[in-house]
Coordinates of C-alpha atoms and ligand atoms in Angstrom, one line a residue:
M10 CA 30.5 -25.0 0.9
S11 CA 27.5 -26.0 0.1
R12 CA 24.5 -23.8 1.2
K13 CA 20.4 -24.1 0.4
R14 CA 18.1 -21.5 1.7
K15 CA 19.0 -19.3 4.5
E16 CA 16.2 -19.1 7.1
I17 CA 17.9 -15.3 8.3
N18 CA 18.5 -12.2 5.3
S19 CA 21.7 -11.4 5.7
N20 CA 21.1 -8.4 4.6
F21 CA 19.2 -7.3 7.5
F22 CA 22.8 -7.0 9.2
S23 CA 25.6 -7.9 6.8
G24 CA 24.7 -3.8 5.2
F25 CA 26.9 -2.8 9.3
L26 CA 29.7 -4.5 8.7
N27 CA 32.8 -5.0 7.2
V28 CA 32.7 -8.0 5.3
D29 CA 34.7 -7.2 2.1
Y30 CA 37.8 -8.8 4.4
L31 CA 35.7 -12.3 3.7
S32 CA 36.3 -14.2 0.5
E33 CA 32.8 -15.4 -1.2
E34 CA 34.4 -18.3 -0.1
D35 CA 34.1 -18.0 3.4
K36 CA 31.2 -16.1 3.4
Y37 CA 27.8 -17.9 4.3
I38 CA 25.9 -15.6 6.7
Y39 CA 27.2 -12.5 4.8
K40 CA 26.4 -14.3 1.7
K41 CA 23.9 -12.3 -0.2
E42 CA 21.1 -14.1 -1.9
Q43 CA 21.5 -15.0 -5.8
H44 CA 18.6 -12.8 -7.6
K45 CA 15.7 -15.4 -8.6
Y46 CA 13.5 -12.5 -10.4
K47 CA 13.7 -9.5 -12.2
F48 CA 11.2 -6.7 -11.8
N49 CA 10.4 -3.8 -14.1
V50 CA 9.0 -0.6 -12.0
I51 CA 7.0 1.5 -14.4
G52 CA 6.5 5.4 -13.1
A53 CA 9.6 6.0 -10.6
G54 CA 8.3 8.6 -8.2
M55 CA 8.5 8.0 -4.4
I56 CA 7.0 5.0 -3.8
G57 CA 8.3 3.6 -7.4
H58 CA 11.9 4.1 -4.5
E59 CA 10.9 2.7 -2.2
H60 CA 10.1 -0.7 -4.1
I61 CA 13.0 -0.7 -6.0
K62 CA 14.9 -0.7 -2.4
V63 CA 13.1 -2.9 -0.8
T64 CA 13.5 -5.4 -3.0
M65 CA 16.5 -4.8 -3.3
L66 CA 17.3 -5.4 0.8
E67 CA 14.5 -8.2 0.2
G68 CA 17.5 -9.8 -2.4
R69 CA 15.3 -12.6 -3.9
A70 CA 14.7 -9.8 -7.2
T71 CA 16.0 -6.9 -8.5
I72 CA 15.1 -4.6 -10.5
H73 CA 15.3 -4.5 -14.4
G74 CA 14.5 -1.3 -15.5
I75 CA 12.2 1.5 -15.5
Y76 CA 10.0 3.2 -17.5
D77 CA 8.2 7.1 -16.3
L78 CA 7.0 9.9 -18.9
D79 CA 9.5 12.5 -16.7
K80 CA 12.8 12.6 -17.4
K81 CA 13.1 14.5 -14.0
S82 CA 12.2 11.5 -12.8
I83 CA 14.9 9.4 -14.7
D84 CA 17.7 11.0 -14.1
N85 CA 17.0 10.9 -11.0
T86 CA 16.7 7.4 -10.2
K87 CA 19.3 6.4 -12.2
R88 CA 21.4 8.8 -9.3
M89 CA 20.1 7.2 -6.9
F90 CA 20.4 3.0 -8.7
S91 CA 23.7 3.6 -8.8
K92 CA 24.8 5.1 -6.3
N93 CA 22.7 2.5 -4.1
F94 CA 23.5 -0.2 -6.1
P95 CA 26.3 0.2 -8.1
E96 CA 26.9 -4.3 -8.8
H97 CA 23.3 -3.5 -10.8
E98 CA 22.4 -2.4 -14.4
L99 CA 19.1 0.3 -14.8
V100 CA 17.4 0.2 -17.8
D101 CA 15.8 2.7 -18.9
Y102 CA 13.1 2.2 -21.3
Q103 CA 11.3 3.7 -24.0
T104 CA 7.9 2.9 -24.5
L105 CA 5.6 1.3 -22.2
A106 CA 4.6 -1.9 -23.7
D107 CA 9.0 -2.6 -23.9
A108 CA 8.3 -2.4 -20.2
C109 CA 6.4 -4.5 -20.3
H110 CA 7.4 -7.3 -22.6
D111 CA 11.3 -7.8 -22.0
P112 CA 11.2 -11.7 -22.5
K113 CA 14.1 -11.5 -18.6
V114 CA 12.3 -9.6 -16.8
D115 CA 9.2 -11.7 -14.9
G116 CA 7.8 -8.9 -13.0
L117 CA 6.0 -5.7 -13.3
I118 CA 5.5 -3.5 -10.6
I119 CA 3.6 -0.4 -10.4
C120 CA 2.9 2.4 -9.1
T121 CA 2.1 5.7 -11.4
P122 CA -0.4 8.3 -10.3
N123 CA -4.2 6.0 -9.7
Y124 CA -5.8 7.7 -12.8
T125 CA -3.1 5.8 -15.7
H126 CA -3.7 2.8 -13.4
L127 CA -5.7 0.9 -16.0
E128 CA -4.3 2.3 -18.9
I129 CA -1.2 0.7 -17.9
V130 CA -3.0 -2.3 -16.3
R131 CA -4.8 -3.3 -20.2
E132 CA -0.9 -2.7 -21.8
A133 CA 0.9 -5.0 -18.6
V134 CA -2.3 -8.3 -18.6
K135 CA -1.0 -8.6 -22.6
S136 CA 2.5 -10.2 -20.8
G137 CA 1.2 -12.8 -18.9
K138 CA 3.5 -11.8 -16.5
H139 CA 3.2 -10.8 -12.2
I140 CA 1.7 -7.8 -11.2
L141 CA 1.9 -5.5 -8.5
L142 CA -0.2 -3.2 -9.3
E143 CA -0.7 -0.2 -6.4
K144 CA -3.3 1.1 -4.3
P145 CA -5.9 2.9 -5.3
M146 CA -6.4 0.5 -8.0
A147 CA -8.4 2.9 -10.1
T148 CA -10.1 6.0 -8.6
N149 CA -13.8 5.4 -10.0
L150 CA -15.9 1.8 -10.1
K151 CA -15.8 1.8 -13.8
D152 CA -12.3 1.3 -14.4
A153 CA -11.8 -0.7 -11.5
L154 CA -14.2 -2.9 -12.6
E155 CA -12.5 -3.2 -16.0
I156 CA -9.8 -3.7 -14.3
K157 CA -10.9 -6.5 -12.3
E158 CA -12.4 -8.3 -14.6
L159 CA -8.7 -7.9 -16.4
A160 CA -7.8 -10.0 -13.4
D161 CA -10.5 -12.0 -13.4
G162 CA -8.3 -15.7 -14.2
Y163 CA -5.0 -13.5 -14.9
E164 CA -2.0 -16.4 -15.6
G165 CA 0.3 -14.3 -13.5
I166 CA 0.2 -13.3 -9.9
F167 CA -2.0 -9.7 -9.2
Q168 CA -1.7 -7.8 -6.2
I169 CA -2.9 -4.8 -4.9
G170 CA -0.6 -2.4 -3.0
L171 CA -2.9 -2.1 0.0
Q172 CA 0.4 -3.5 2.5
Y173 CA -1.2 -1.8 6.0
R174 CA -1.6 -4.9 6.6
Y175 CA 1.6 -5.9 7.4
K176 CA 2.5 -3.0 9.6
A177 CA 3.6 -5.0 12.7
I178 CA 0.2 -2.9 14.4
Y179 CA -1.8 -4.1 12.7
N180 CA -0.4 -7.7 11.9
E181 CA -0.3 -8.1 15.7
S182 CA -4.0 -6.3 15.7
I183 CA -4.8 -9.7 13.2
H184 CA -3.6 -11.5 15.2
E185 CA -5.3 -11.0 18.2
A186 CA -8.1 -9.6 17.4
I187 CA -8.9 -12.9 14.0
E188 CA -6.9 -15.2 14.7
R189 CA -6.9 -15.7 18.6
K190 CA -10.4 -14.1 18.8
S191 CA -8.7 -11.7 22.1
I192 CA -11.4 -9.7 22.4
G193 CA -14.1 -12.1 22.2
D194 CA -16.7 -10.8 19.4
I195 CA -15.9 -8.2 16.9
K196 CA -19.0 -4.9 17.1
T197 CA -16.9 -1.6 16.9
I198 CA -13.8 -0.9 14.9
S199 CA -12.8 3.2 14.6
I200 CA -9.3 4.1 13.1
V201 CA -8.0 7.2 12.8
E202 CA -5.7 9.6 10.5
H203 CA -3.3 12.5 11.4
R204 CA -1.2 13.6 9.7
V205 CA 0.2 16.3 7.4
P206 CA -1.0 17.6 4.3
F207 CA -0.8 15.6 1.1
L208 CA 3.1 15.9 -0.7
D209 CA 3.9 17.2 -3.6
K210 CA 3.7 15.3 -7.2
V211 CA 4.9 14.7 -10.3
N212 CA 2.0 17.2 -11.6
Q213 CA 0.0 17.7 -7.8
W214 CA -1.6 14.4 -9.7
N215 CA -3.5 14.0 -5.7
K216 CA -4.2 18.1 -5.5
F217 CA -7.6 17.2 -8.1
S218 CA -10.1 14.2 -7.7
K219 CA -10.6 13.2 -11.3
Y220 CA -6.4 12.0 -10.9
S221 CA -6.8 11.0 -7.4
G222 CA -9.8 9.3 -7.3
G223 CA -10.3 11.7 -4.0
T224 CA -8.0 11.6 -1.0
L225 CA -10.7 9.7 0.7
V226 CA -10.1 7.0 -2.3
E227 CA -6.3 8.3 -3.1
K228 CA -5.4 7.3 1.4
C229 CA -7.4 6.1 3.0
C230 CA -8.7 3.0 0.5
H231 CA -5.6 1.9 2.6
Y232 CA -8.6 1.7 5.7
F233 CA -11.0 1.0 4.4
D234 CA -9.2 -1.9 3.4
L235 CA -8.8 -2.3 7.6
L236 CA -12.0 -2.1 8.4
N237 CA -13.5 -4.3 5.7
L238 CA -10.7 -6.9 6.8
F239 CA -11.6 -6.7 10.4
A240 CA -15.1 -5.9 9.9
Q241 CA -14.9 -9.9 8.1
S242 CA -18.5 -8.5 6.2
K243 CA -19.5 -6.6 3.2
P244 CA -19.5 -2.5 3.5
S245 CA -24.1 -2.3 3.6
F246 CA -24.2 2.3 4.1
V247 CA -22.2 4.6 4.6
Y248 CA -22.5 8.4 6.2
A249 CA -19.7 10.7 5.7
T250 CA -19.2 14.3 6.7
G251 CA -15.6 16.5 5.7
G252 CA -14.6 19.0 3.9
S253 CA -11.4 21.5 3.2
A254 CA -10.7 23.4 5.6
V255 CA -6.7 24.4 5.7
N256 CA -5.0 22.7 2.8
F257 CA -4.5 23.1 -0.3
K258 CA -7.7 26.1 -0.3
D259 CA -5.7 28.4 -2.4
F260 CA -3.7 25.8 -4.6
E261 CA -4.0 26.1 -8.0
Y262 CA -1.6 24.3 -10.8
K263 CA -2.2 25.0 -14.7
D264 CA -4.8 26.8 -14.3
Q265 CA -7.1 24.3 -11.8
K266 CA -8.0 24.6 -8.7
S267 CA -7.8 21.6 -6.2
D268 CA -11.3 20.0 -5.4
I269 CA -9.5 17.4 -3.0
I270 CA -11.3 17.3 1.4
D271 CA -8.8 17.3 3.8
H272 CA -10.5 16.0 6.7
A273 CA -14.5 14.0 7.1
N274 CA -15.0 11.5 9.7
V275 CA -16.6 8.3 7.7
N276 CA -19.3 5.9 9.1
I277 CA -19.4 2.5 8.0
V278 CA -22.0 -0.3 8.8
Y279 CA -21.7 -4.1 7.7
E280 CA -23.6 -6.4 6.8
N281 CA -23.3 -8.6 9.5
G282 CA -24.1 -5.3 12.3
V283 CA -20.7 -4.7 12.7
N284 CA -20.5 -0.6 13.3
T285 CA -17.1 1.2 12.1
N286 CA -15.5 5.2 11.9
F287 CA -12.5 6.7 10.2
N288 CA -11.6 9.9 10.9
L289 CA -9.3 12.1 8.7
C290 CA -7.9 14.8 10.3
M291 CA -4.6 15.9 7.3
F292 CA -3.1 19.2 9.0
S293 CA -1.7 17.6 11.6
P294 CA 1.9 17.9 12.9
M295 CA 2.4 14.3 12.6
F296 CA 1.9 10.7 11.2
Y297 CA -0.2 9.7 13.6
E298 CA -2.7 6.0 13.5
E299 CA -4.4 4.7 15.3
I300 CA -7.3 1.4 15.7
T301 CA -9.5 0.6 18.3
I302 CA -12.1 -2.3 18.3
C303 CA -14.0 -3.4 20.8
G304 CA -15.5 -7.1 21.4
D305 CA -18.3 -8.7 23.5
E306 CA -14.7 -9.9 25.2
G307 CA -12.6 -7.1 25.2
R308 CA -10.5 -3.7 23.4
L309 CA -7.5 -3.7 21.6
R310 CA -6.6 -0.2 20.8
A311 CA -3.3 0.4 18.6
Y312 CA -1.3 3.2 16.9
E313 CA 1.6 4.3 15.3
N314 CA 3.9 7.9 16.1
D315 CA 5.9 9.3 14.0
D316 CA 6.2 13.4 15.5
F317 CA 9.8 14.4 14.5
L318 CA 10.0 14.8 18.2
P319 CA 13.9 14.8 19.9
V320 CA 11.4 12.6 22.4
N321 CA 12.5 9.1 23.0
R322 CA 9.8 6.9 23.6
P323 CA 8.1 4.3 21.3
N324 CA 6.6 4.8 17.8
T325 CA 4.0 2.2 17.9
H326 CA 1.9 0.5 21.5
L327 CA -0.6 -2.1 21.5
E328 CA -2.7 -3.4 23.7
V329 CA -5.2 -6.2 24.8
L330 CA -7.5 -5.5 27.4
S331 CA -9.4 -8.7 28.2
G332 CA -10.6 -7.3 31.8
E333 CA -11.2 -10.5 34.8
S334 CA -11.9 -13.3 31.4
K335 CA -8.1 -13.2 30.4
P336 CA -4.4 -11.9 31.1
T337 CA -3.8 -7.7 29.7
R338 CA -1.5 -7.9 27.0
I339 CA 0.7 -3.9 26.6
S340 CA 3.2 -4.4 23.7
T341 CA 5.2 -2.1 21.0
P342 CA 4.7 -4.0 17.5
C343 CA 8.2 -3.3 15.0
Y344 CA 10.5 -4.7 12.7
P345 CA 13.8 -4.8 12.8
S346 CA 15.1 -1.4 12.6
V347 CA 16.5 -1.7 8.8
I348 CA 13.1 -3.6 8.2
Q349 CA 11.3 -0.7 9.9
S350 CA 12.8 2.5 7.9
S351 CA 13.1 0.2 4.6
G352 CA 8.7 2.6 3.6
H353 CA 6.4 2.0 5.5
N354 CA 6.9 0.7 8.7
G355 CA 8.0 -2.1 7.0
G356 CA 5.1 -2.6 5.0
T357 CA 6.8 -2.3 2.1
Y358 CA 9.3 -5.4 2.7
Y359 CA 6.5 -7.9 4.0
E360 CA 4.0 -6.9 1.0
H361 CA 7.3 -7.7 -1.7
K362 CA 8.5 -10.6 0.3
Y363 CA 4.5 -11.7 0.1
F364 CA 4.7 -11.2 -3.6
I365 CA 7.5 -13.2 -4.0
D366 CA 6.2 -16.2 -1.7
N367 CA 3.0 -15.5 -4.3
I368 CA 4.8 -16.1 -7.8
E369 CA 6.3 -19.2 -5.9
G370 CA 3.5 -21.1 -5.3
I371 CA 3.1 -20.4 -1.5
T372 CA -0.1 -19.1 0.0
T373 CA 0.1 -15.7 1.7
T374 CA -2.9 -13.2 2.5
T375 CA -1.6 -10.6 0.5
A376 CA -4.4 -8.2 -1.2
T377 CA -6.8 -9.3 -3.5
V378 CA -7.7 -7.6 -6.7
E379 CA -11.6 -8.1 -4.5
E380 CA -10.0 -6.4 -2.0
G381 CA -8.4 -3.4 -3.8
F382 CA -12.1 -3.3 -5.4
W383 CA -13.3 -4.0 -1.9
S384 CA -11.5 -0.9 -0.4
I385 CA -12.4 1.9 -3.2
V386 CA -15.7 1.4 -3.3
V387 CA -15.7 2.4 0.4
G388 CA -13.7 5.2 -0.1
I389 CA -15.9 6.5 -3.2
A390 CA -19.1 5.9 -1.1
A391 CA -18.0 8.3 1.4
E392 CA -17.0 11.4 -1.5
E393 CA -20.6 10.6 -2.4
S394 CA -22.4 11.3 1.2
I395 CA -19.4 14.3 1.7
K396 CA -21.3 15.7 -2.0
T397 CA -24.9 15.2 -1.1
G398 CA -25.0 15.2 2.7
K399 CA -26.6 11.7 2.4
V400 CA -26.7 7.8 3.4
V401 CA -25.5 5.7 0.6
Y402 CA -25.9 2.1 0.0
I403 CA -23.6 -0.1 -1.1
N404 CA -25.9 -2.4 -2.9
E405 CA -27.7 0.8 -4.7
L406 CA -24.5 2.0 -5.7
L407 CA -23.0 -0.7 -7.6
K408 CA -26.2 -1.5 -9.4
S409 CA -26.0 1.9 -10.6
I410 CA -22.0 1.2 -12.1
Y411 CA -23.1 -2.1 -13.3
E412 CA -26.6 -0.3 -14.9
E413 CA -24.1 2.6 -17.1
K414 CA -21.6 0.1 -17.6
E415 CA -24.6 -2.2 -19.6
T416 CA -25.6 0.4 -21.2
V417 CA -22.2 1.3 -22.7
S418 CA -21.8 -1.8 -23.4
N419 CA -25.1 -1.5 -25.6
Ligands
NAD501 N1 1.0 2.0 -0.8 C1 1.3 3.0 -0.9 O1 1.6 3.1 0.8 C2 1.2 3.9 -1.7 C3 2.3 5.1 -0.8 C4 2.6 6.2 -1.9 C5 2.1 5.9 -3.8 N2 1.1 5.8 -3.4 C6 0.8 4.7 -4.8 O2 1.5 4.5 -5.7 C7 1.4 5.3 -7.4 C8 2.3 6.7 -7.5 O3 2.5 7.7 -6.3 P1 3.9 8.8 -5.9 O4 3.4 8.7 -4.2 O5 4.6 7.8 -6.4 O6 3.4 9.8 -7.0 P2 5.0 10.2 -7.9 O7 4.4 11.7 -8.6 O8 5.2 10.5 -6.6 O9 5.7 9.6 -9.4 C9 4.7 8.7 -10.2 C10 5.4 8.5 -11.3 O10 4.8 7.8 -11.9 C11 5.3 8.5 -13.2 N3 4.6 8.3 -14.6 C12 2.8 9.7 -14.9 N4 2.3 9.0 -15.5 C13 2.7 7.5 -16.1 C14 2.4 7.1 -17.0 N5 1.8 7.3 -18.1 N6 3.5 6.3 -17.3 C15 4.7 6.3 -17.1 N7 5.0 7.2 -15.7 C16 3.8 7.0 -15.1 C17 5.3 9.7 -12.7 O11 6.5 10.9 -14.5 C18 6.4 9.5 -11.8 O12 7.4 9.3 -11.6 C19 -0.3 6.0 -6.9 O13 -1.2 5.5 -7.3 C20 0.2 6.4 -5.7 O14 -1.3 5.7 -4.8 C21 0.6 4.0 -3.2

């Protein structure tokens, strides 16, 4: 039976069915995608596992090996891999250079803690392989600028792991607000994130600003990326308030006290006048995020809610209200459940699908290094504003970083 690339990825549903009674010759719909690419995962912790599983689910690539410094992470990943993908081998590299330069491998997925990204990228770019670098690209603007320079003109794909834009609610919001212009010209945007505290990590790196960049860089760069995207402009100035009200107030790890914030209100005004804000609370018993966009012809609101309750109701919502000018729409955007439950409500799946499309020369809208940079510019400005109590003007912030860089290189 001849076979072209299929339109449908049978991994979505064949996992639920018994297809073992069919000979390989009789498998057409159920035939597994041939792996065309091999990726290595550098940093096999929480998100490393999500990248491994999603790569295998998407099907055009396979995971060839991992590199990690922590024995528990390595053993845990090997166990997970052999249980889920028994027909595949997993290489356990002994050095970063080995993992980066294995000629059998086409791409590198970097998912180590934020403060290690620069050091790993310096080695990874020597390989010329395609790179998917987790967000935030760095913990500070000096490192971020160096990564930007390393990625400039890079021969392979260099993508940043800002995949929230592919969650169904944001995907549909982009379609309505930007592509269809359903609410007219965008004037104000507000994002809310209410969630449980930061989870435990290997060596608890996310409890310390020097390792993570601070809460507004580490986690909230996702939302600043979305604000940048919807505002369709560059941030002009940022004013933020926030602090540590509940979480990790007594947390100490290896004699260091946690210094991260757990709530904030961040106002960002864009060069085109779009007025935005972001509200964070990390001591809520749920994962909830919401976006409200007001334009001169309507209002869009979308949310995603995982509250762990035994209540049967949709956990996504999108409404586009247009008054008398156009039809109003209310919907529950989602993906097939296998994708929706594969990590970050499907965002990670599409990040991978488009990473491979990028490799194959198909134009996509994945996050560029430039976009990764601007997402942390806002996060760093907001952290700075909370510390000083002052408005942070983005051109002044960037000027000081460029001057510092000049002084160091002279
Ligand atoms: N895009 C997203 O939605 C998303 C979600 C979670 C985490 N992340 C990002 O992914 C990265 C990792 O986060 P995580 O939650 O998986 O953390 P984690 O602590 O669970 O895992 C990190 C892993 O990296 C390993 N590691 C540390 N330093 C290393 C080094 N120098 N070389 C090789 N391995 C090293 C650790 O041993 C650990 O196994 C962070 O940058 C984080 O911000 C992104």
